[in-house]
PDB file of C-alpha atoms and ligand atoms in Angstrom:
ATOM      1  CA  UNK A 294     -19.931  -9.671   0.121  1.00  0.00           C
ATOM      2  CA  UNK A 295     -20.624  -9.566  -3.321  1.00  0.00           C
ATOM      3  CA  UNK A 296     -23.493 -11.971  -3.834  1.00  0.00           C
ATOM      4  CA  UNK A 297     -25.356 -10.633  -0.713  1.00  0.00           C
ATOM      5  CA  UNK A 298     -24.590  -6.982  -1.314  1.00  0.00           C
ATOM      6  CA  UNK A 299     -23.744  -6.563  -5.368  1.00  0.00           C
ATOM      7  CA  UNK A 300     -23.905  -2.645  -4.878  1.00  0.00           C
ATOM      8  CA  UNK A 301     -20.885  -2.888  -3.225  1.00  0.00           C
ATOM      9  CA  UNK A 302     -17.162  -3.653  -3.530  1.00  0.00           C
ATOM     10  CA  UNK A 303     -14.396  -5.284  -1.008  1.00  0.00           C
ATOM     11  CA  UNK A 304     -12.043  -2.952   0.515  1.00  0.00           C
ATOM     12  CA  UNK A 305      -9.222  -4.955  -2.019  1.00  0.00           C
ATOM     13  CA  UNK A 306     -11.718  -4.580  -5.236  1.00  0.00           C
ATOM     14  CA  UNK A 307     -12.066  -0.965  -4.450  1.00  0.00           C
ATOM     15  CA  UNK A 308      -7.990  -0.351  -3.660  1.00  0.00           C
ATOM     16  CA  UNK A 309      -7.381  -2.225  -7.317  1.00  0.00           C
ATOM     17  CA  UNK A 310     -10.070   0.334  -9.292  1.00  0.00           C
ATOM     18  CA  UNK A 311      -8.042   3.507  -7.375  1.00  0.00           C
ATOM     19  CA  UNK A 312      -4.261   1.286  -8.765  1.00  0.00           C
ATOM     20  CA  UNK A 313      -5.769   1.153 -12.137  1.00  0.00           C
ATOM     21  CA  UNK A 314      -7.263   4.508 -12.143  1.00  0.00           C
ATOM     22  CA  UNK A 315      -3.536   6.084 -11.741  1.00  0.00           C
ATOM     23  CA  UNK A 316      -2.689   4.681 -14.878  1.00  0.00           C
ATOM     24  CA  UNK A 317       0.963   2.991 -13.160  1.00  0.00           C
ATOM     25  CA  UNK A 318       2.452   1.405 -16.501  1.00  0.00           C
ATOM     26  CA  UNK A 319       6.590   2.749 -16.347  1.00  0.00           C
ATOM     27  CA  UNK A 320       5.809   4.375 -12.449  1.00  0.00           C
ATOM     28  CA  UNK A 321       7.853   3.687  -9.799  1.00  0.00           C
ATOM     29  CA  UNK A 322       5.826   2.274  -6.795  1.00  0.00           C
ATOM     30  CA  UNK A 323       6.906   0.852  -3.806  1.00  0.00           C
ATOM     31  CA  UNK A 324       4.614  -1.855  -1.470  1.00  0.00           C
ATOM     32  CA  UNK A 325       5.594  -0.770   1.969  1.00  0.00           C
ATOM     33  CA  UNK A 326       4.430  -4.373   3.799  1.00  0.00           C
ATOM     34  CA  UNK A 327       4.903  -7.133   1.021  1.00  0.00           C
ATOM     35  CA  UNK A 328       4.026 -10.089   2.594  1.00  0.00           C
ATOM     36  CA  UNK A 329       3.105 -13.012   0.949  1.00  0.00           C
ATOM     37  CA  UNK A 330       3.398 -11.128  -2.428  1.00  0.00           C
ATOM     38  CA  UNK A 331      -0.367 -10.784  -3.172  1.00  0.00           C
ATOM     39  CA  UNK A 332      -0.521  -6.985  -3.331  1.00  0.00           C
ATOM     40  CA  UNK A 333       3.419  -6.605  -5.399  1.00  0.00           C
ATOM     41  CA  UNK A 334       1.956  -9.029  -7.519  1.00  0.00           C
ATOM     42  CA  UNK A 335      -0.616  -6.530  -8.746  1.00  0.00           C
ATOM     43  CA  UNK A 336       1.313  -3.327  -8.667  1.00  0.00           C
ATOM     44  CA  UNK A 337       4.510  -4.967 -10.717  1.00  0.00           C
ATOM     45  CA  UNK A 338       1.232  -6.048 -13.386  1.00  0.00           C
ATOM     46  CA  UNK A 339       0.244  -2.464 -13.613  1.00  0.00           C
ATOM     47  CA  UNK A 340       3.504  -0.546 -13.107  1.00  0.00           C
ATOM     48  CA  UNK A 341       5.883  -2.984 -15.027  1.00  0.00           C
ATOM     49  CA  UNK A 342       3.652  -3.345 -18.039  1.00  0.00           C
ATOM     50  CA  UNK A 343       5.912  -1.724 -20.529  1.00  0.00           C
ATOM     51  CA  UNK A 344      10.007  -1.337 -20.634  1.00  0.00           C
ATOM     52  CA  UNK A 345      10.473   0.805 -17.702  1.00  0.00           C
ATOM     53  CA  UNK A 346       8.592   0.831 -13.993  1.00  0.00           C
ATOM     54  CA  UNK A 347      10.050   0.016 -11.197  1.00  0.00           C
ATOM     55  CA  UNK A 348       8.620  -2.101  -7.670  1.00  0.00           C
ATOM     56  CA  UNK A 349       9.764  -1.827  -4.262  1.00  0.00           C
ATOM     57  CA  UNK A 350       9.148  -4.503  -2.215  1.00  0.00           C
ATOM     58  CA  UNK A 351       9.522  -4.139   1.684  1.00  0.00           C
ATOM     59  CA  UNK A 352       8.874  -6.434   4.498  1.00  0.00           C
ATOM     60  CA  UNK A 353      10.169  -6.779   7.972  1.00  0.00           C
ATOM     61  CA  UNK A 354      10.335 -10.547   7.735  1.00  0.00           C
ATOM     62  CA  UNK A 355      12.651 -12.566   5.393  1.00  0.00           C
ATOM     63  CA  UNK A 356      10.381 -14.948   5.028  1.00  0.00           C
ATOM     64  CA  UNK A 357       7.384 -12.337   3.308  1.00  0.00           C
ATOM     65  CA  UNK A 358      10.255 -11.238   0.860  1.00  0.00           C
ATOM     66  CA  UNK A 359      10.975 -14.882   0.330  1.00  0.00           C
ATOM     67  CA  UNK A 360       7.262 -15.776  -0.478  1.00  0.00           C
ATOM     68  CA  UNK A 361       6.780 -12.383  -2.283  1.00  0.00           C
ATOM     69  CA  UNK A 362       9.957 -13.772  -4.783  1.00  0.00           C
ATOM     70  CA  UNK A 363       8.518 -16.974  -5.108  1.00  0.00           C
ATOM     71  CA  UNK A 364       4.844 -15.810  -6.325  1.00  0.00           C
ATOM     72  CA  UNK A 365       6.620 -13.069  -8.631  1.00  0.00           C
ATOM     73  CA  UNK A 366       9.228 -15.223 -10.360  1.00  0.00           C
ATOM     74  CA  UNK A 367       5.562 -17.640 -11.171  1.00  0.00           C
ATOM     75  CA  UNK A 368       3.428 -14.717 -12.883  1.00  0.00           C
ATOM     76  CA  UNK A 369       6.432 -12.468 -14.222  1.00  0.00           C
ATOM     77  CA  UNK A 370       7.910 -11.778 -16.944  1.00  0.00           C
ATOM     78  CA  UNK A 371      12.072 -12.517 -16.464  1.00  0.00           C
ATOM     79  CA  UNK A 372      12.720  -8.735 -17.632  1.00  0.00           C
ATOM     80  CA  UNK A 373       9.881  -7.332 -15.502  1.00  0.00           C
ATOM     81  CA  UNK A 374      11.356  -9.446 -12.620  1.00  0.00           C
ATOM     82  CA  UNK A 375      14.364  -7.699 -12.461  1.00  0.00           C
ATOM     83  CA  UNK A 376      12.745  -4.438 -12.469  1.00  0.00           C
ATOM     84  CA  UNK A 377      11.728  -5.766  -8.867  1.00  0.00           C
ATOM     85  CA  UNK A 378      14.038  -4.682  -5.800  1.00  0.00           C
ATOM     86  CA  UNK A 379      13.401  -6.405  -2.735  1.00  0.00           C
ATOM     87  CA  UNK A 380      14.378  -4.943   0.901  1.00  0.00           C
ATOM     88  CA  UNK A 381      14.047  -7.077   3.938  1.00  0.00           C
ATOM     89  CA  UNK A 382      13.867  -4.517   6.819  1.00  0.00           C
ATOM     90  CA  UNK A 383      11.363  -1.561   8.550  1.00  0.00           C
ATOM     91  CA  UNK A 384       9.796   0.666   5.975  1.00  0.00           C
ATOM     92  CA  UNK A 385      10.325   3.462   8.652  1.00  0.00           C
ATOM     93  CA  UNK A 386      13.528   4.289   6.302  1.00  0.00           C
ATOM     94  CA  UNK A 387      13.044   3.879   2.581  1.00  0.00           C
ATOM     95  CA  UNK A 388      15.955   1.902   0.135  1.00  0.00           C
ATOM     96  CA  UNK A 389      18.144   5.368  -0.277  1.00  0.00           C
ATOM     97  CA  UNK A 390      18.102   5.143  -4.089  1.00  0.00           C
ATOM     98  CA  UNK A 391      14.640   6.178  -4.610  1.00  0.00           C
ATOM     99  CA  UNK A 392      14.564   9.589  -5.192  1.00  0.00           C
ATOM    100  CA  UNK A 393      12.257  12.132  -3.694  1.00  0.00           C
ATOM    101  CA  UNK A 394       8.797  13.132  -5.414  1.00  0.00           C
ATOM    102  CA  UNK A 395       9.571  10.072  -7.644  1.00  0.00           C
ATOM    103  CA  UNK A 396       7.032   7.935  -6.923  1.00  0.00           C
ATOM    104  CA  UNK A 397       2.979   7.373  -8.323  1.00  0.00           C
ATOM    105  CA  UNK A 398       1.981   4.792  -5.440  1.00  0.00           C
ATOM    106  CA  UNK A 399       2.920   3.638  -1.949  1.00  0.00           C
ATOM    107  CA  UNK A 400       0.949   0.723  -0.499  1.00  0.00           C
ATOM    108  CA  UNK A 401       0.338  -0.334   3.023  1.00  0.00           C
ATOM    109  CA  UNK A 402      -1.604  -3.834   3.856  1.00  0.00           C
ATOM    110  CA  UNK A 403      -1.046  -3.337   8.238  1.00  0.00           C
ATOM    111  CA  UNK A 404      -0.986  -6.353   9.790  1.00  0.00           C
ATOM    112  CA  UNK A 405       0.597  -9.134  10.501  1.00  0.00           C
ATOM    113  CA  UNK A 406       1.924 -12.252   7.177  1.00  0.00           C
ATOM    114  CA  UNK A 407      -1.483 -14.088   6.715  1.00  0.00           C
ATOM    115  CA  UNK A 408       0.255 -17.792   8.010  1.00  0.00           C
ATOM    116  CA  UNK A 409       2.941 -16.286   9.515  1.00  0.00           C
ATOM    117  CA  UNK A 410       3.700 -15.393  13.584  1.00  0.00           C
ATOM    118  CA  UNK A 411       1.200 -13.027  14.581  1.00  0.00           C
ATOM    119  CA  UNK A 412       2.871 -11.465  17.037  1.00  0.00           C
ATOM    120  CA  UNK A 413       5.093  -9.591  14.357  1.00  0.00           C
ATOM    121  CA  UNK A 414       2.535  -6.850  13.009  1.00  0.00           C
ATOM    122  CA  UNK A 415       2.562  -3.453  12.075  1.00  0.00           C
ATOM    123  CA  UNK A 416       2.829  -0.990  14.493  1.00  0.00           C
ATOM    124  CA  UNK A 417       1.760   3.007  14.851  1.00  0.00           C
ATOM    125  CA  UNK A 418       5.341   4.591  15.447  1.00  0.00           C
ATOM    126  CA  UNK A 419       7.046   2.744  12.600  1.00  0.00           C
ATOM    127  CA  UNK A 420       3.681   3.336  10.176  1.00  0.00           C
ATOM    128  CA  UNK A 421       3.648   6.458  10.859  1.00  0.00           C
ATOM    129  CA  UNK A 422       7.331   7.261  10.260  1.00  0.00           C
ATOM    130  CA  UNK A 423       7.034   5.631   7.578  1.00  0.00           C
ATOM    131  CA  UNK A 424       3.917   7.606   5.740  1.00  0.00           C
ATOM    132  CA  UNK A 425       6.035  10.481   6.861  1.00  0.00           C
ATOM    133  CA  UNK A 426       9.138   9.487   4.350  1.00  0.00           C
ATOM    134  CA  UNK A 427       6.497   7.944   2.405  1.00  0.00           C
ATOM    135  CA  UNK A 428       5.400  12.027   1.594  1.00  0.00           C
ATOM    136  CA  UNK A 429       8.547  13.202   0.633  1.00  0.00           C
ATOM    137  CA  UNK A 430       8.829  10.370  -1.818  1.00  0.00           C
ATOM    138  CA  UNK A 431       5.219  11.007  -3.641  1.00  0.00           C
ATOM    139  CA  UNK A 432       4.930  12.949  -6.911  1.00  0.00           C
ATOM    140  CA  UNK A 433       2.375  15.153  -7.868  1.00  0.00           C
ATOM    141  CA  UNK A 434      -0.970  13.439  -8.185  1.00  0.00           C
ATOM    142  CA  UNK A 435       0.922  10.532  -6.500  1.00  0.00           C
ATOM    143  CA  UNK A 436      -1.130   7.966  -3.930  1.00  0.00           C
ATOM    144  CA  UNK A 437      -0.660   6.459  -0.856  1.00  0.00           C
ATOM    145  CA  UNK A 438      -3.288   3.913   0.027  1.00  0.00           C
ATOM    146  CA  UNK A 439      -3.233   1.838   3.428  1.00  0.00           C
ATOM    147  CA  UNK A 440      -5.657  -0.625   4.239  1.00  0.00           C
ATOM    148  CA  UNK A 441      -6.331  -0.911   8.360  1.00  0.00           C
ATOM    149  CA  UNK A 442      -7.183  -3.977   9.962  1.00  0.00           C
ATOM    150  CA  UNK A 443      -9.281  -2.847  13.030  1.00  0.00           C
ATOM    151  CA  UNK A 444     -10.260  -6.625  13.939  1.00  0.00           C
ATOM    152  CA  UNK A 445      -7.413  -6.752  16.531  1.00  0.00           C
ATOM    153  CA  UNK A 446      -6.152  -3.909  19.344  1.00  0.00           C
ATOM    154  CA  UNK A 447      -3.116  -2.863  17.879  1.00  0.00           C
ATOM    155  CA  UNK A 448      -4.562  -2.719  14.432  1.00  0.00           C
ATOM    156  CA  UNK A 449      -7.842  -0.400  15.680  1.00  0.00           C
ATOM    157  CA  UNK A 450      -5.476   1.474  17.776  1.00  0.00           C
ATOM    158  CA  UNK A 451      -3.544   2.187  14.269  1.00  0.00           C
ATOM    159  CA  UNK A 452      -6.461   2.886  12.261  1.00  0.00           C
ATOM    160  CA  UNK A 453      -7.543   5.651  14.714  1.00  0.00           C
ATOM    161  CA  UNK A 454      -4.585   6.962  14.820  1.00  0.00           C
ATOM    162  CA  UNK A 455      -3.907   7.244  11.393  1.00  0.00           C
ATOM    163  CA  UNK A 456      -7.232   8.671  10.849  1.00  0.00           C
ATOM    164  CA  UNK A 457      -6.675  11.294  13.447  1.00  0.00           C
ATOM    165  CA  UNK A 458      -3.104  12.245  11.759  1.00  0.00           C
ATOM    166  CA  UNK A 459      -4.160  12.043   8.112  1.00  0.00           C
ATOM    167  CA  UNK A 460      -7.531  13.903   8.793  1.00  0.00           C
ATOM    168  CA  UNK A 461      -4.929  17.118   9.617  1.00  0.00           C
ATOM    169  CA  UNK A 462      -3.535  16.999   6.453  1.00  0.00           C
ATOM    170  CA  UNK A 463      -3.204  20.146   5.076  1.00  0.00           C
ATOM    171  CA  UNK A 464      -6.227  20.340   2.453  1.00  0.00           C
ATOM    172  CA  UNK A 465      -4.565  22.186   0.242  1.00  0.00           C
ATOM    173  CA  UNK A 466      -1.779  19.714  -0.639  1.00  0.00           C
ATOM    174  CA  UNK A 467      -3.871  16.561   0.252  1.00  0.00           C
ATOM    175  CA  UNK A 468      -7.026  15.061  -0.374  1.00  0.00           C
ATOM    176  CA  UNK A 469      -7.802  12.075   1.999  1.00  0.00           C
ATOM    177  CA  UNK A 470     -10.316   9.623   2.367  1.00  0.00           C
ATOM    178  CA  UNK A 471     -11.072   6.934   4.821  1.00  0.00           C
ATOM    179  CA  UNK A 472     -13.612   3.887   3.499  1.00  0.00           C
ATOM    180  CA  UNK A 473     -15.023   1.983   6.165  1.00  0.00           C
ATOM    181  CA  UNK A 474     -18.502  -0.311   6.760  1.00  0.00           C
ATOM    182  CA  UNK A 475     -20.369   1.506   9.274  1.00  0.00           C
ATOM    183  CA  UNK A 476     -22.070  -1.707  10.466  1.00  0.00           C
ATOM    184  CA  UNK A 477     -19.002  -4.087  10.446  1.00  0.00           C
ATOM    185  CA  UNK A 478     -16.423  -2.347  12.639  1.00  0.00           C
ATOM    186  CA  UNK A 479     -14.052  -4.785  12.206  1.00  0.00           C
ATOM    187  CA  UNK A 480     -13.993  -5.271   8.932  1.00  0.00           C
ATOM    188  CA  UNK A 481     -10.921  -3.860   6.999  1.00  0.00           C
ATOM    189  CA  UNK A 482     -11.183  -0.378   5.931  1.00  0.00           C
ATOM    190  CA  UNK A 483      -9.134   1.698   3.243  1.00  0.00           C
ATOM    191  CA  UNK A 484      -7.841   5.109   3.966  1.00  0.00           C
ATOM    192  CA  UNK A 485      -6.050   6.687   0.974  1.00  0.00           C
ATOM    193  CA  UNK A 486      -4.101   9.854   0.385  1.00  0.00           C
ATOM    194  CA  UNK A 487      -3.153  11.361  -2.457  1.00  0.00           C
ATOM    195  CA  UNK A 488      -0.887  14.674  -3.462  1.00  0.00           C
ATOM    196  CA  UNK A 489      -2.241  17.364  -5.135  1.00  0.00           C
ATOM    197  CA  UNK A 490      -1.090  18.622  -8.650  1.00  0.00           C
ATOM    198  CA  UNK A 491      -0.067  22.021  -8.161  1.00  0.00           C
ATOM    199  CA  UNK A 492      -1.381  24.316 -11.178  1.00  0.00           C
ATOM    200  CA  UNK A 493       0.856  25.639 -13.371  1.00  0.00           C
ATOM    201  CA  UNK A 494      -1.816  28.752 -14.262  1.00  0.00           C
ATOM    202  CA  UNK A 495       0.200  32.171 -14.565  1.00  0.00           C
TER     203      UNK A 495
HETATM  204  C1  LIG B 173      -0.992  -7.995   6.188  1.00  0.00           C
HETATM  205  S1  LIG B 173       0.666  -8.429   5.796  1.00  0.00           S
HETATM  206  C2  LIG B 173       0.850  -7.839   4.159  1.00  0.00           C
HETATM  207  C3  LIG B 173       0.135  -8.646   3.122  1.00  0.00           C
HETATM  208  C4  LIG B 173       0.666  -8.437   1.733  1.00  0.00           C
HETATM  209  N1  LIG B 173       0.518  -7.066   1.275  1.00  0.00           N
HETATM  210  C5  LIG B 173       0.095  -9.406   0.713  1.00  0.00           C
HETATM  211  O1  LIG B 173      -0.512  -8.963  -0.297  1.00  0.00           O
HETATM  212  O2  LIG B 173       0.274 -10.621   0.895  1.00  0.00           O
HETATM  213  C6  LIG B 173       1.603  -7.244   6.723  1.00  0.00           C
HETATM  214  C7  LIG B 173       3.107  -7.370   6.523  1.00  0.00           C
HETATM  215  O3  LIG B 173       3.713  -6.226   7.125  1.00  0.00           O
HETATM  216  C8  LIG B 173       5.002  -6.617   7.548  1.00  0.00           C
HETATM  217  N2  LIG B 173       5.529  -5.634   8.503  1.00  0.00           N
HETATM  218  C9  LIG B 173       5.189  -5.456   9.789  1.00  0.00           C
HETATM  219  N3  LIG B 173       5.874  -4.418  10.317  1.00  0.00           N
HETATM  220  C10 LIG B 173       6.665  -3.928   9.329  1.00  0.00           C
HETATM  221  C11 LIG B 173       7.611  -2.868   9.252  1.00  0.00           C
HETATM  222  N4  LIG B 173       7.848  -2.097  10.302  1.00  0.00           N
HETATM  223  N5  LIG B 173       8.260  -2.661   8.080  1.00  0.00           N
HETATM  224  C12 LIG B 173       7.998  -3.456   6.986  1.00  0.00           C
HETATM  225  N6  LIG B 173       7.115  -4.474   7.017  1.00  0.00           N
HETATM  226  C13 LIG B 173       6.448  -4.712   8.155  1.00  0.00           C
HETATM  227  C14 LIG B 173       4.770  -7.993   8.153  1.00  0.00           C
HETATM  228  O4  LIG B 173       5.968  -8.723   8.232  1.00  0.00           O
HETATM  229  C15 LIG B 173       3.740  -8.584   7.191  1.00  0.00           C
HETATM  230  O5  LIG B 173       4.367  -9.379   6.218  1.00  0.00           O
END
């Protein structure tokens, strides 16, 4: 993409600008669909930067927790390791201990594990009960950012969806944007959502 078309940016380059922009260093931030650890990888280097931040690691599949362990125990820190809480199950209910309006960024890569079975994939009930908790858990100015895979049927069917829902979003609480190449419809696209700071003015 880049060397054909250097105006523009992959759907992961531009995510990673919108992670850095939030300035994550000692936030709490959960990835929703771990996998094989690429994306926790990235949000426990900007979140767990200094002496506090905390990562939340979810997958459905032991073995995307398992590979997720393996590639952060290689790149982290032992201290910023344990800052790291894994939970192998659906990310339709959050771990109970993170509290509500607690949390700067909530990541969703839909989909099924890259190398895994790829019958086990995301799907739109559990996604969107999950963004639904996901809400409650955001803080002010807080992000969630889901990237859509529209290559296959259940994935397009999911993007649409979630584009319908998150278009309704009330505008004065959210601000939401979906990214997606016009001329490669299958192509991943990024929708993210993020929570509005409510003004303190008298
Ligand atoms: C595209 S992969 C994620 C890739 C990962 N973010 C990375 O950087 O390697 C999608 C993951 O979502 C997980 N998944 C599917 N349904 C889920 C659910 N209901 N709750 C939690 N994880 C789920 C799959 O097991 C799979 O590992």
């Amino acid at each position: 993409m880049r060397k054909s078309y250097p105006l523009f940016q992959s759907h992961l380059d531009v995510a990673h600008d919108y992670w850095r922009k939030l300035d994550l260093a000692g936030e709490v931030v959960i990835d929703a669909t771990c996998g094989n650890g690429r994306d926790s990888l990235k949000l426990a280097q900007l979140a767990l930067k200094g002496f506090s931040g905390e990562l939340y690691a979810l997958d459905l599949q032991a073995d995307a927790i398992e590979n997720t362990q393996k590639l952060l125990r290689m790149h982290l820190e032992a201290d910023q390791y344990q800052r790291v809480k894994f939970s192998n199950g659906c990310h339709s209910s959050f771990p109970i201990e993170i509290q509500p309006q607690a949390v700067k960024l909530i990541v969703y890569n839909l989909g099924y594990l890259p190398g895994g079975d790829k019958k086990i994939t995301t799907s739109l009930n559990t996604t969107l009960k999950s963004i639904q908790g996901a809400m409650g858990l955001l803080k002010e100015g807080g992000v969630i950012c889901i990237t859509c895979y529209p290559g296959h049927s259940e994935g397009k069917n999911e993007e649409e969806q979630l584009v319908k829902k998150v278009s309704a979003f009330n505008p004065q609480e959210w601000c939401c944007t979906h990214q997606c190449w016009l001329n490669r419809r299958e192509s991943p696209s990024l929708l993210v959502i993020q929570k509005g700071i409510k003004s303190s003015a008298p």
